[in-house]
Coordinates of N, CA, C and O in Angstrom, one line a residue:
X1 N 59.1 96.8 104.3 CA 59.1 95.5 104.2 C 59.8 95.1 102.9 O 59.7 95.7 102.0
X2 N 60.7 94.0 103.1 CA 61.5 93.6 102.0 C 60.8 92.9 100.8 O 59.4 92.5 101.2
X3 N 61.2 92.9 99.7 CA 60.5 92.2 98.7 C 60.4 90.7 98.8 O 59.4 90.1 98.5
X4 N 61.3 90.0 99.5 CA 61.2 88.5 99.9 C 60.0 88.3 100.7 O 59.2 87.3 100.6
X5 N 59.5 89.3 101.5 CA 58.4 89.1 102.5 C 57.2 89.5 101.9 O 56.1 88.9 102.1
X6 N 57.4 90.4 100.8 CA 56.1 90.7 100.0 C 55.8 89.4 99.2 O 54.7 88.9 99.0
X7 N 56.8 88.7 98.6 CA 56.5 87.5 98.0 C 56.1 86.4 98.7 O 55.2 85.6 98.4
X8 N 56.5 86.4 100.1 CA 56.0 85.4 101.0 C 54.5 85.7 101.2 O 53.7 84.7 101.3
X9 N 54.1 86.8 101.5 CA 52.7 87.3 101.7 C 51.9 86.8 100.5 O 50.8 86.1 100.8
X10 N 52.3 87.2 99.2 CA 51.6 86.6 98.1 C 51.5 85.0 97.9 O 50.4 84.5 97.7
X11 N 52.6 84.3 98.1 CA 52.6 82.9 98.2 C 51.7 82.4 99.2 O 51.0 81.4 99.0
X12 N 51.5 83.0 100.5 CA 50.5 82.6 101.3 C 49.2 82.5 100.9 O 48.3 81.5 101.1
X13 N 48.8 83.7 100.4 CA 47.5 83.8 99.8 C 47.2 82.9 98.8 O 46.1 82.3 98.7
X14 N 48.1 82.8 97.8 CA 47.9 81.5 96.8 C 47.7 80.3 97.4 O 46.8 79.7 96.9
X15 N 48.7 79.8 98.3 CA 48.5 78.5 99.0 C 47.2 78.3 99.6 O 46.7 77.3 99.7
X16 N 46.7 79.4 100.2 CA 45.3 79.2 100.9 C 44.0 79.5 100.1 O 42.9 79.5 100.4
X17 N 44.5 79.8 98.7 CA 43.4 79.9 97.7 C 42.4 81.1 98.3 O 41.1 80.9 98.2
X18 N 43.1 82.2 98.5 CA 42.4 83.4 99.1 C 41.7 84.2 97.8 O 42.5 84.3 97.0
X19 N 40.6 84.7 98.1 CA 39.9 85.4 96.9 C 40.4 86.8 96.8 O 40.7 87.5 97.9
X20 N 40.8 87.1 95.6 CA 41.2 88.5 95.3 C 42.6 88.8 95.9 O 43.2 88.1 96.6
X21 N 43.0 90.1 95.6 CA 44.3 90.5 96.1 C 44.4 91.4 97.3 O 45.5 92.0 97.8
X22 N 43.3 92.0 97.6 CA 43.1 92.8 98.9 C 43.8 92.2 100.2 O 44.4 93.0 100.8
X23 N 43.7 90.8 100.2 CA 44.3 90.2 101.3 C 45.7 90.6 101.5 O 46.4 90.6 102.6
X24 N 46.4 90.6 100.3 CA 47.8 90.8 100.4 C 48.1 92.2 101.0 O 49.0 92.3 101.8
X25 N 47.2 93.3 100.6 CA 47.5 94.5 101.1 C 47.1 94.6 102.7 O 48.0 95.2 103.5
X26 N 46.3 93.8 103.0 CA 45.9 93.8 104.4 C 46.9 93.2 105.3 O 47.2 93.7 106.3
X27 N 47.3 92.1 104.9 CA 48.5 91.4 105.3 C 49.8 92.1 105.5 O 50.4 92.4 106.4
X28 N 50.1 93.0 104.5 CA 51.3 93.8 104.4 C 51.2 95.0 105.6 O 51.9 95.2 106.2
X29 N 49.9 95.6 105.4 CA 49.7 96.8 106.4 C 49.6 96.3 107.8 O 50.3 96.9 108.9
X30 N 48.9 95.2 108.1 CA 49.0 94.7 109.4 C 50.2 94.3 109.9 O 50.6 94.4 111.2
X31 N 51.2 93.5 109.2 CA 52.5 93.3 109.5 C 53.1 94.5 109.9 O 54.0 94.4 110.7
X32 N 53.2 95.5 109.0 CA 53.9 96.7 109.4 C 53.3 97.3 110.7 O 54.3 97.8 111.5
X33 N 52.0 97.2 111.0 CA 51.5 97.7 112.3 C 52.2 96.8 113.4 O 52.5 97.4 114.5
X34 N 52.1 95.6 113.2 CA 52.6 94.8 114.3 C 54.3 95.0 114.6 O 54.7 95.3 115.7
X35 N 55.1 95.4 113.4 CA 56.4 95.6 113.6 C 56.5 97.0 114.3 O 57.4 97.1 115.3
X36 N 55.8 98.0 113.9 CA 55.7 99.1 114.6 C 55.5 99.2 116.0 O 56.2 99.8 117.0
X37 N 54.5 98.3 116.3 CA 53.9 98.0 117.8 C 55.2 97.7 118.7 O 55.3 98.0 119.8
X38 N 56.0 96.7 118.1 CA 57.2 96.3 118.7 C 58.4 97.0 118.6 O 59.4 96.7 119.0
X39 N 58.2 98.4 118.1 CA 59.3 99.3 118.0 C 60.2 99.2 116.9 O 61.6 99.6 117.0
X40 N 60.0 98.2 116.0 CA 60.9 98.1 114.8 C 60.3 98.8 113.6 O 59.2 99.0 113.4
X41 N 61.3 99.2 112.8 CA 61.0 99.8 111.6 C 61.0 98.7 110.3 O 60.4 99.2 109.2
X42 N 61.4 97.6 110.5 CA 61.5 96.6 109.5 C 60.7 95.4 110.0 O 60.6 94.8 111.0
X43 N 59.8 95.0 108.9 CA 58.9 93.8 109.1 C 59.8 92.5 109.1 O 60.5 92.4 108.4
X44 N 59.3 91.7 109.9 CA 59.9 90.4 110.2 C 58.9 89.3 109.9 O 57.7 89.5 109.8
X45 N 59.3 88.1 109.7 CA 58.4 86.8 109.5 C 57.5 86.7 110.5 O 56.4 86.5 110.3
X46 N 57.8 87.1 111.7 CA 57.0 86.6 112.9 C 55.6 87.7 112.9 O 54.7 87.4 113.3
X47 N 55.9 88.9 112.4 CA 54.9 89.9 112.2 C 53.8 89.4 111.3 O 52.8 89.5 111.2
X48 N 54.4 88.8 110.0 CA 53.5 88.3 109.0 C 52.7 87.1 109.8 O 51.5 87.0 109.5
X49 N 53.4 86.1 110.4 CA 52.8 85.1 111.0 C 51.8 85.4 112.0 O 50.7 84.8 112.2
X50 N 51.9 86.7 112.8 CA 51.0 87.0 113.5 C 49.5 87.5 113.3 O 48.6 87.5 113.8
X51 N 49.6 87.8 111.8 CA 48.5 88.4 111.2 C 47.7 87.5 110.3 O 46.7 87.8 109.7
X52 N 48.3 86.3 109.9 CA 47.7 85.3 109.0 C 46.2 85.2 109.3 O 45.3 85.4 108.5
X53 N 46.1 84.7 110.5 CA 44.7 84.4 111.0 C 43.7 85.6 110.8 O 42.6 85.4 110.2
X54 N 44.2 86.5 111.2 CA 43.1 87.8 111.3 C 42.9 88.3 109.9 O 41.8 88.7 109.7
X55 N 43.9 88.1 109.1 CA 43.7 88.7 107.6 C 43.0 87.9 106.8 O 42.6 88.3 105.7
X56 N 43.3 86.8 106.9 CA 42.8 85.5 105.8 C 41.7 84.7 106.2 O 41.2 84.3 105.1
X57 N 41.6 84.2 107.3 CA 40.6 83.3 107.6 C 39.1 83.6 106.9 O 38.5 82.7 106.3
X58 N 38.7 84.7 107.2 CA 37.4 85.0 106.5 C 37.5 85.3 105.0 O 36.3 85.3 104.3
X59 N 38.7 85.4 104.2 CA 38.8 85.5 103.0 C 38.9 84.3 102.3 O 39.0 84.1 101.1
X60 N 39.1 83.0 102.9 CA 39.3 81.8 102.3 C 38.1 81.2 101.7 O 36.8 81.3 102.2
X61 N 38.3 80.6 100.6 CA 37.0 80.0 99.9 C 36.7 78.7 100.6 O 37.6 78.0 101.1
X62 N 35.4 78.7 100.8 CA 34.9 77.5 101.5 C 33.4 77.0 101.0 O 32.8 77.9 100.4
X63 N 33.1 75.9 101.6 CA 31.8 75.7 101.3 C 30.9 76.0 102.4 O 31.3 76.3 103.5
X64 N 29.4 76.2 102.1 CA 28.6 76.6 103.2 C 28.8 75.6 104.5 O 28.9 74.5 104.4
X65 N 28.8 76.2 105.8 CA 28.8 75.5 106.8 C 30.4 74.8 107.1 O 30.4 74.0 108.0
X66 N 31.2 75.1 106.4 CA 32.5 74.3 106.4 C 33.3 75.2 107.2 O 33.2 76.5 107.2
X67 N 34.1 74.8 108.4 CA 34.8 75.5 109.2 C 36.0 76.0 108.5 O 36.7 75.4 107.5
X68 N 36.3 77.1 108.7 CA 37.7 77.6 108.2 C 38.8 77.5 109.3 O 38.7 77.7 110.5
X69 N 39.9 77.1 108.4 CA 41.2 77.0 109.4 C 42.4 77.2 108.5 O 42.1 76.9 107.3
X70 N 43.4 77.7 109.1 CA 44.5 77.9 108.4 C 45.6 76.6 108.5 O 45.8 76.2 109.6
X71 N 46.1 76.1 107.4 CA 46.8 75.1 107.5 C 48.4 75.5 107.6 O 49.0 76.0 106.4
X72 N 48.9 75.6 108.7 CA 50.4 76.2 108.8 C 51.3 75.4 108.1 O 52.3 75.9 107.7
X73 N 51.2 74.0 108.0 CA 52.2 73.1 107.3 C 52.2 73.5 105.7 O 53.3 73.6 105.3
X74 N 51.0 73.7 105.1 CA 50.9 74.3 104.0 C 51.6 75.6 103.7 O 52.6 75.7 102.7
X75 N 51.5 76.4 104.6 CA 52.3 77.8 104.6 C 53.7 77.5 104.8 O 54.5 78.1 103.9
X76 N 54.1 76.7 105.6 CA 55.6 76.4 105.8 C 56.2 75.9 104.4 O 57.4 76.2 104.0
X77 N 55.5 74.8 103.8 CA 56.0 74.4 102.7 C 56.0 75.1 101.4 O 57.0 75.1 100.7
X78 N 55.0 76.0 101.3 CA 54.9 76.9 100.1 C 55.4 78.3 100.2 O 55.7 78.8 99.3
X79 N 55.5 78.8 101.5 CA 56.0 80.1 101.6 C 57.0 80.1 102.7 O 56.7 80.7 103.9
X80 N 58.1 79.5 102.6 CA 59.1 79.6 103.7 C 59.4 80.9 104.2 O 59.5 82.0 103.4
X81 N 59.8 80.9 105.4 CA 60.2 82.4 106.1 C 61.7 82.6 105.5 O 62.5 81.8 105.3
X82 N 62.0 83.9 105.9 CA 63.4 84.2 105.5 C 64.4 83.8 106.4 O 65.5 83.5 106.1
X83 N 64.0 83.7 107.7 CA 64.9 83.3 108.8 C 64.9 81.7 108.9 O 65.7 81.1 109.6
X84 N 64.2 80.9 108.0 CA 64.3 79.4 107.9 C 63.6 78.8 109.0 O 63.5 77.5 109.0
X85 N 62.9 79.5 109.9 CA 62.2 78.9 111.0 C 60.9 78.3 110.4 O 60.5 78.8 109.2
X86 N 59.9 77.7 111.3 CA 58.7 77.3 110.7 C 57.8 78.2 111.5 O 58.0 78.7 112.7
X87 N 56.5 78.3 111.1 CA 55.4 79.3 111.8 C 55.0 78.7 112.8 O 54.2 79.4 113.6
X88 N 55.0 77.4 113.0 CA 54.0 76.7 114.0 C 55.0 76.7 115.3 O 56.1 76.7 115.3

């Protein structure tokens, strides 16, 4: 996984105000798993986008009874993809 993708993972966690740093590790490992599943040795932006909901939704700060959701526009604005596409 490239340094720029690791920085993107960190930026996503910061943008979504995720508690702690373990989420970064989970996203990195999950993205590597997705890339491997697709027969690739290099992680791509699509692999990271595929694991955001699974890795972060339950780690986001929220109020009691508040629904959790990922703001994809916020992610696109603060953590741009290497390939220049949007995650939506």
